[in-house]
């Protein structure tokens, strides 16, 4: 299975490296060309115990790659993690500009069913907002022909029925930990948002 991690900072790089070490094919994306060049040259822009060795191991095994080409990475992946920064505004609220820009780029690159995981730290309601952005801006070729119900209620993880393209349930794609799962929402993509999806404290 191919995974794309958008944002190669502390959260994204650690998450991507761990998923690659689980045996998945992972592409880490970042708009910072200097950072991607460093990673492709064997350097590591952050410090985390054992991270450098794990990156080298999985790059050598062909399971971990780095790029600035978000569109291509999205099209080649089944699961997309959004791990970009959400720094605080002057009033203390989260600045969602970067995550909204990423949602627009994902929308324009959709070519088939995807599972989109919000790994960034975001306020309540962000999942619904990102879903609206992607629904509004995705190519017509991946919009369902029939109208669908969207009972977005409560917290936890919201997953669709098995994909008509893959025949798989989103919860079968990755090991989910914690949170509640609701099944039955039909979209050409699914968004998962759960702070316990992966535990960074035991990531490496």
PDB file of C-alpha atoms in Angstrom:
ATOM      1  CA  UNK A   1       0.000   0.000   0.000  1.00  0.00           C
ATOM      2  CA  UNK A   2       1.253   3.496  -0.845  1.00  0.00           C
ATOM      3  CA  UNK A   3       1.053   6.278   1.718  1.00  0.00           C
ATOM      4  CA  UNK A   4       1.705  10.008   1.299  1.00  0.00           C
ATOM      5  CA  UNK A   5       2.663  12.221   4.233  1.00  0.00           C
ATOM      6  CA  UNK A   6       2.203  15.942   3.518  1.00  0.00           C
ATOM      7  CA  UNK A   7       4.482  17.902   5.805  1.00  0.00           C
ATOM      8  CA  UNK A   8       7.916  16.521   6.674  1.00  0.00           C
ATOM      9  CA  UNK A   9       8.454  18.189  10.022  1.00  0.00           C
ATOM     10  CA  UNK A  10       8.602  16.423  13.368  1.00  0.00           C
ATOM     11  CA  UNK A  11       5.148  14.822  13.194  1.00  0.00           C
ATOM     12  CA  UNK A  12       5.129  14.010   9.482  1.00  0.00           C
ATOM     13  CA  UNK A  13       8.671  12.697   9.191  1.00  0.00           C
ATOM     14  CA  UNK A  14       8.407  10.496  12.284  1.00  0.00           C
ATOM     15  CA  UNK A  15       4.999   9.173  11.217  1.00  0.00           C
ATOM     16  CA  UNK A  16       6.169   8.457   7.674  1.00  0.00           C
ATOM     17  CA  UNK A  17       9.345   6.727   8.799  1.00  0.00           C
ATOM     18  CA  UNK A  18       7.442   4.502  11.243  1.00  0.00           C
ATOM     19  CA  UNK A  19       4.856   3.537   8.624  1.00  0.00           C
ATOM     20  CA  UNK A  20       7.673   2.678   6.207  1.00  0.00           C
ATOM     21  CA  UNK A  21       9.266   0.553   8.915  1.00  0.00           C
ATOM     22  CA  UNK A  22       5.942  -1.307   9.231  1.00  0.00           C
ATOM     23  CA  UNK A  23       6.490  -2.343   5.600  1.00  0.00           C
ATOM     24  CA  UNK A  24       4.357   0.263   3.807  1.00  0.00           C
ATOM     25  CA  UNK A  25       5.523   2.333   0.834  1.00  0.00           C
ATOM     26  CA  UNK A  26       5.713   5.959   2.012  1.00  0.00           C
ATOM     27  CA  UNK A  27       6.363   9.261   0.251  1.00  0.00           C
ATOM     28  CA  UNK A  28       7.013  12.289   2.454  1.00  0.00           C
ATOM     29  CA  UNK A  29       6.125  15.609   0.804  1.00  0.00           C
ATOM     30  CA  UNK A  30       7.242  19.095   1.778  1.00  0.00           C
ATOM     31  CA  UNK A  31       7.225  22.442  -0.023  1.00  0.00           C
ATOM     32  CA  UNK A  32      10.628  23.254   1.495  1.00  0.00           C
ATOM     33  CA  UNK A  33      13.007  22.244  -1.287  1.00  0.00           C
ATOM     34  CA  UNK A  34      16.042  22.588   0.953  1.00  0.00           C
ATOM     35  CA  UNK A  35      14.564  20.150   3.480  1.00  0.00           C
ATOM     36  CA  UNK A  36      13.703  17.599   0.793  1.00  0.00           C
ATOM     37  CA  UNK A  37      17.175  17.903  -0.746  1.00  0.00           C
ATOM     38  CA  UNK A  38      18.690  17.306   2.692  1.00  0.00           C
ATOM     39  CA  UNK A  39      16.557  14.204   3.233  1.00  0.00           C
ATOM     40  CA  UNK A  40      17.367  12.872  -0.230  1.00  0.00           C
ATOM     41  CA  UNK A  41      21.062  13.409   0.531  1.00  0.00           C
ATOM     42  CA  UNK A  42      20.905  11.378   3.736  1.00  0.00           C
ATOM     43  CA  UNK A  43      20.510  14.268   6.167  1.00  0.00           C
ATOM     44  CA  UNK A  44      17.805  14.608   8.822  1.00  0.00           C
ATOM     45  CA  UNK A  45      16.425  18.102   9.647  1.00  0.00           C
ATOM     46  CA  UNK A  46      15.166  17.160  13.135  1.00  0.00           C
ATOM     47  CA  UNK A  47      16.427  15.097  16.047  1.00  0.00           C
ATOM     48  CA  UNK A  48      14.581  12.101  17.393  1.00  0.00           C
ATOM     49  CA  UNK A  49      16.358   9.076  18.914  1.00  0.00           C
ATOM     50  CA  UNK A  50      16.930   6.344  16.284  1.00  0.00           C
ATOM     51  CA  UNK A  51      15.173   8.372  13.566  1.00  0.00           C
ATOM     52  CA  UNK A  52      18.207   8.818  11.313  1.00  0.00           C
ATOM     53  CA  UNK A  53      18.978   5.094  11.369  1.00  0.00           C
ATOM     54  CA  UNK A  54      15.349   4.211  10.613  1.00  0.00           C
ATOM     55  CA  UNK A  55      15.229   6.679   7.719  1.00  0.00           C
ATOM     56  CA  UNK A  56      18.422   5.257   6.208  1.00  0.00           C
ATOM     57  CA  UNK A  57      17.147   1.698   6.661  1.00  0.00           C
ATOM     58  CA  UNK A  58      13.831   2.347   4.912  1.00  0.00           C
ATOM     59  CA  UNK A  59      15.275   4.545   2.162  1.00  0.00           C
ATOM     60  CA  UNK A  60      17.746   1.740   1.386  1.00  0.00           C
ATOM     61  CA  UNK A  61      14.868  -0.751   1.343  1.00  0.00           C
ATOM     62  CA  UNK A  62      12.980   1.436  -1.154  1.00  0.00           C
ATOM     63  CA  UNK A  63      10.034   1.980   1.178  1.00  0.00           C
ATOM     64  CA  UNK A  64      10.654   5.668   1.970  1.00  0.00           C
ATOM     65  CA  UNK A  65      11.060   8.539  -0.510  1.00  0.00           C
ATOM     66  CA  UNK A  66      10.947  12.344  -0.350  1.00  0.00           C
ATOM     67  CA  UNK A  67       9.569  14.871  -2.844  1.00  0.00           C
ATOM     68  CA  UNK A  68       8.151  18.366  -3.323  1.00  0.00           C
ATOM     69  CA  UNK A  69       5.644  17.079  -5.913  1.00  0.00           C
ATOM     70  CA  UNK A  70       2.431  16.908  -3.885  1.00  0.00           C
ATOM     71  CA  UNK A  71       0.098  16.226  -6.811  1.00  0.00           C
ATOM     72  CA  UNK A  72       1.992  13.196  -8.072  1.00  0.00           C
ATOM     73  CA  UNK A  73       2.365  11.775  -4.568  1.00  0.00           C
ATOM     74  CA  UNK A  74      -1.383  12.139  -3.907  1.00  0.00           C
ATOM     75  CA  UNK A  75      -2.337  10.433  -7.158  1.00  0.00           C
ATOM     76  CA  UNK A  76      -0.058   7.475  -6.474  1.00  0.00           C
ATOM     77  CA  UNK A  77      -1.260   6.911  -2.892  1.00  0.00           C
ATOM     78  CA  UNK A  78      -4.258   5.286  -1.260  1.00  0.00           C
ATOM     79  CA  UNK A  79      -3.871   6.990   2.134  1.00  0.00           C
ATOM     80  CA  UNK A  80      -2.826  10.637   2.617  1.00  0.00           C
ATOM     81  CA  UNK A  81      -1.691  12.059   5.944  1.00  0.00           C
ATOM     82  CA  UNK A  82      -1.847  15.839   6.415  1.00  0.00           C
ATOM     83  CA  UNK A  83       0.841  16.827   8.916  1.00  0.00           C
ATOM     84  CA  UNK A  84       1.448  20.503   8.202  1.00  0.00           C
ATOM     85  CA  UNK A  85       1.828  23.189  10.844  1.00  0.00           C
ATOM     86  CA  UNK A  86      -1.093  25.025  12.443  1.00  0.00           C
ATOM     87  CA  UNK A  87       0.648  27.805  14.401  1.00  0.00           C
ATOM     88  CA  UNK A  88      -1.388  29.991  16.773  1.00  0.00           C
ATOM     89  CA  UNK A  89      -2.790  33.325  15.629  1.00  0.00           C
ATOM     90  CA  UNK A  90      -2.509  36.446  17.801  1.00  0.00           C
ATOM     91  CA  UNK A  91      -5.804  35.571  19.487  1.00  0.00           C
ATOM     92  CA  UNK A  92      -4.662  32.033  20.268  1.00  0.00           C
ATOM     93  CA  UNK A  93      -6.748  30.322  17.588  1.00  0.00           C
ATOM     94  CA  UNK A  94      -5.111  27.858  15.202  1.00  0.00           C
ATOM     95  CA  UNK A  95      -3.937  29.221  11.862  1.00  0.00           C
ATOM     96  CA  UNK A  96      -5.425  26.798   9.334  1.00  0.00           C
ATOM     97  CA  UNK A  97      -4.131  28.546   6.212  1.00  0.00           C
ATOM     98  CA  UNK A  98      -1.576  25.875   5.341  1.00  0.00           C
ATOM     99  CA  UNK A  99      -3.891  22.931   5.940  1.00  0.00           C
ATOM    100  CA  UNK A 100      -6.595  24.587   3.809  1.00  0.00           C
ATOM    101  CA  UNK A 101      -4.082  25.169   1.002  1.00  0.00           C
ATOM    102  CA  UNK A 102      -3.072  21.519   1.206  1.00  0.00           C
ATOM    103  CA  UNK A 103      -6.752  20.490   1.008  1.00  0.00           C
ATOM    104  CA  UNK A 104      -7.114  22.496  -2.210  1.00  0.00           C
ATOM    105  CA  UNK A 105      -4.048  20.811  -3.699  1.00  0.00           C
ATOM    106  CA  UNK A 106      -5.313  17.382  -2.699  1.00  0.00           C
ATOM    107  CA  UNK A 107      -8.729  18.139  -4.226  1.00  0.00           C
ATOM    108  CA  UNK A 108      -7.233  19.112  -7.580  1.00  0.00           C
ATOM    109  CA  UNK A 109      -5.113  15.938  -7.618  1.00  0.00           C
ATOM    110  CA  UNK A 110      -7.772  13.348  -6.727  1.00  0.00           C
ATOM    111  CA  UNK A 111      -7.962  10.598  -9.321  1.00  0.00           C
ATOM    112  CA  UNK A 112      -9.631   7.812  -7.320  1.00  0.00           C
ATOM    113  CA  UNK A 113     -10.865   6.919  -3.840  1.00  0.00           C
ATOM    114  CA  UNK A 114      -8.544   8.075  -1.014  1.00  0.00           C
ATOM    115  CA  UNK A 115      -8.438   8.016   2.765  1.00  0.00           C
ATOM    116  CA  UNK A 116      -7.278  11.396   4.107  1.00  0.00           C
ATOM    117  CA  UNK A 117      -5.915  11.492   7.640  1.00  0.00           C
ATOM    118  CA  UNK A 118      -5.564  14.825   9.453  1.00  0.00           C
ATOM    119  CA  UNK A 119      -2.513  14.397  11.675  1.00  0.00           C
ATOM    120  CA  UNK A 120      -2.038  18.125  12.282  1.00  0.00           C
ATOM    121  CA  UNK A 121      -3.228  19.647  15.552  1.00  0.00           C
ATOM    122  CA  UNK A 122      -6.573  21.227  14.642  1.00  0.00           C
ATOM    123  CA  UNK A 123      -9.673  22.556  16.454  1.00  0.00           C
ATOM    124  CA  UNK A 124     -13.035  20.801  16.527  1.00  0.00           C
ATOM    125  CA  UNK A 125     -14.862  21.201  13.205  1.00  0.00           C
ATOM    126  CA  UNK A 126     -11.759  21.187  11.003  1.00  0.00           C
ATOM    127  CA  UNK A 127     -12.496  17.757   9.526  1.00  0.00           C
ATOM    128  CA  UNK A 128     -15.879  18.977   8.272  1.00  0.00           C
ATOM    129  CA  UNK A 129     -14.302  22.150   6.874  1.00  0.00           C
ATOM    130  CA  UNK A 130     -11.595  20.234   5.006  1.00  0.00           C
ATOM    131  CA  UNK A 131     -14.193  17.805   3.659  1.00  0.00           C
ATOM    132  CA  UNK A 132     -16.196  20.750   2.292  1.00  0.00           C
ATOM    133  CA  UNK A 133     -13.113  22.242   0.629  1.00  0.00           C
ATOM    134  CA  UNK A 134     -12.258  18.955  -1.075  1.00  0.00           C
ATOM    135  CA  UNK A 135     -15.865  18.241  -2.111  1.00  0.00           C
ATOM    136  CA  UNK A 136     -16.149  21.689  -3.664  1.00  0.00           C
ATOM    137  CA  UNK A 137     -12.855  21.599  -5.561  1.00  0.00           C
ATOM    138  CA  UNK A 138     -12.325  17.976  -6.594  1.00  0.00           C
ATOM    139  CA  UNK A 139     -12.397  17.016 -10.293  1.00  0.00           C
ATOM    140  CA  UNK A 140     -15.865  16.114 -11.586  1.00  0.00           C
ATOM    141  CA  UNK A 141     -14.596  12.697 -12.664  1.00  0.00           C
ATOM    142  CA  UNK A 142     -14.368  11.519  -9.039  1.00  0.00           C
ATOM    143  CA  UNK A 143     -17.635  13.042  -7.754  1.00  0.00           C
ATOM    144  CA  UNK A 144     -20.321  10.352  -7.108  1.00  0.00           C
ATOM    145  CA  UNK A 145     -23.063  10.239  -9.742  1.00  0.00           C
ATOM    146  CA  UNK A 146     -25.781   9.859  -7.089  1.00  0.00           C
ATOM    147  CA  UNK A 147     -26.473  12.255  -4.207  1.00  0.00           C
ATOM    148  CA  UNK A 148     -25.367  10.909  -0.833  1.00  0.00           C
ATOM    149  CA  UNK A 149     -26.289  11.512   2.777  1.00  0.00           C
ATOM    150  CA  UNK A 150     -23.579  12.933   5.007  1.00  0.00           C
ATOM    151  CA  UNK A 151     -24.541  12.391   8.665  1.00  0.00           C
ATOM    152  CA  UNK A 152     -21.480  14.055  10.173  1.00  0.00           C
ATOM    153  CA  UNK A 153     -22.320  13.766  13.834  1.00  0.00           C
ATOM    154  CA  UNK A 154     -20.254  13.591  16.965  1.00  0.00           C
ATOM    155  CA  UNK A 155     -16.543  13.020  17.416  1.00  0.00           C
ATOM    156  CA  UNK A 156     -14.236  10.158  16.627  1.00  0.00           C
ATOM    157  CA  UNK A 157     -13.448   8.545  13.294  1.00  0.00           C
ATOM    158  CA  UNK A 158     -15.877   8.743  10.374  1.00  0.00           C
ATOM    159  CA  UNK A 159     -15.442   6.081   7.696  1.00  0.00           C
ATOM    160  CA  UNK A 160     -17.343   5.183   4.556  1.00  0.00           C
ATOM    161  CA  UNK A 161     -18.700   1.949   3.202  1.00  0.00           C
ATOM    162  CA  UNK A 162     -16.293  -0.300   1.275  1.00  0.00           C
ATOM    163  CA  UNK A 163     -14.868   1.587  -1.674  1.00  0.00           C
ATOM    164  CA  UNK A 164     -16.371   0.648  -5.051  1.00  0.00           C
ATOM    165  CA  UNK A 165     -12.872   1.083  -6.487  1.00  0.00           C
ATOM    166  CA  UNK A 166     -10.912  -1.024  -3.990  1.00  0.00           C
ATOM    167  CA  UNK A 167     -13.567  -3.074  -2.206  1.00  0.00           C
ATOM    168  CA  UNK A 168     -11.862  -2.253   1.070  1.00  0.00           C
ATOM    169  CA  UNK A 169     -13.051  -0.627   4.268  1.00  0.00           C
ATOM    170  CA  UNK A 170     -10.954   2.360   5.375  1.00  0.00           C
ATOM    171  CA  UNK A 171     -10.561   0.817   8.831  1.00  0.00           C
ATOM    172  CA  UNK A 172      -8.776  -2.130   7.182  1.00  0.00           C
ATOM    173  CA  UNK A 173      -6.099   0.101   5.685  1.00  0.00           C
ATOM    174  CA  UNK A 174      -4.235   0.961   8.879  1.00  0.00           C
ATOM    175  CA  UNK A 175      -4.302  -0.217  12.491  1.00  0.00           C
ATOM    176  CA  UNK A 176      -6.652   2.199  14.277  1.00  0.00           C
ATOM    177  CA  UNK A 177      -6.082   2.912  17.956  1.00  0.00           C
ATOM    178  CA  UNK A 178      -8.675   4.632  20.115  1.00  0.00           C
ATOM    179  CA  UNK A 179     -11.663   6.755  19.154  1.00  0.00           C
ATOM    180  CA  UNK A 180     -15.096   5.746  17.876  1.00  0.00           C
ATOM    181  CA  UNK A 181     -15.746   4.444  14.375  1.00  0.00           C
ATOM    182  CA  UNK A 182     -18.861   5.328  12.405  1.00  0.00           C
ATOM    183  CA  UNK A 183     -19.524   3.499   9.142  1.00  0.00           C
ATOM    184  CA  UNK A 184     -21.918   4.374   6.329  1.00  0.00           C
ATOM    185  CA  UNK A 185     -20.843   7.745   4.894  1.00  0.00           C
ATOM    186  CA  UNK A 186     -20.291   7.487   1.134  1.00  0.00           C
ATOM    187  CA  UNK A 187     -17.687   9.707  -0.524  1.00  0.00           C
ATOM    188  CA  UNK A 188     -14.958   9.299  -3.163  1.00  0.00           C
ATOM    189  CA  UNK A 189     -12.629  10.022  -0.246  1.00  0.00           C
ATOM    190  CA  UNK A 190     -12.706   9.694   3.532  1.00  0.00           C
ATOM    191  CA  UNK A 191     -11.190  11.925   6.193  1.00  0.00           C
ATOM    192  CA  UNK A 192      -9.922  10.553   9.471  1.00  0.00           C
ATOM    193  CA  UNK A 193      -9.022  12.841  12.359  1.00  0.00           C
ATOM    194  CA  UNK A 194      -7.952  11.341  15.655  1.00  0.00           C
ATOM    195  CA  UNK A 195      -5.051  12.430  17.893  1.00  0.00           C
ATOM    196  CA  UNK A 196      -4.602   8.833  19.049  1.00  0.00           C
ATOM    197  CA  UNK A 197      -4.366   7.459  15.490  1.00  0.00           C
ATOM    198  CA  UNK A 198      -0.635   7.067  16.011  1.00  0.00           C
ATOM    199  CA  UNK A 199       1.124   7.680  19.284  1.00  0.00           C
ATOM    200  CA  UNK A 200       4.115   9.887  18.652  1.00  0.00           C
ATOM    201  CA  UNK A 201       5.525   9.090  22.086  1.00  0.00           C
ATOM    202  CA  UNK A 202       6.219   5.514  21.025  1.00  0.00           C
ATOM    203  CA  UNK A 203       6.666   6.221  17.327  1.00  0.00           C
ATOM    204  CA  UNK A 204      10.394   5.533  17.127  1.00  0.00           C
TER     205      UNK A 204
END
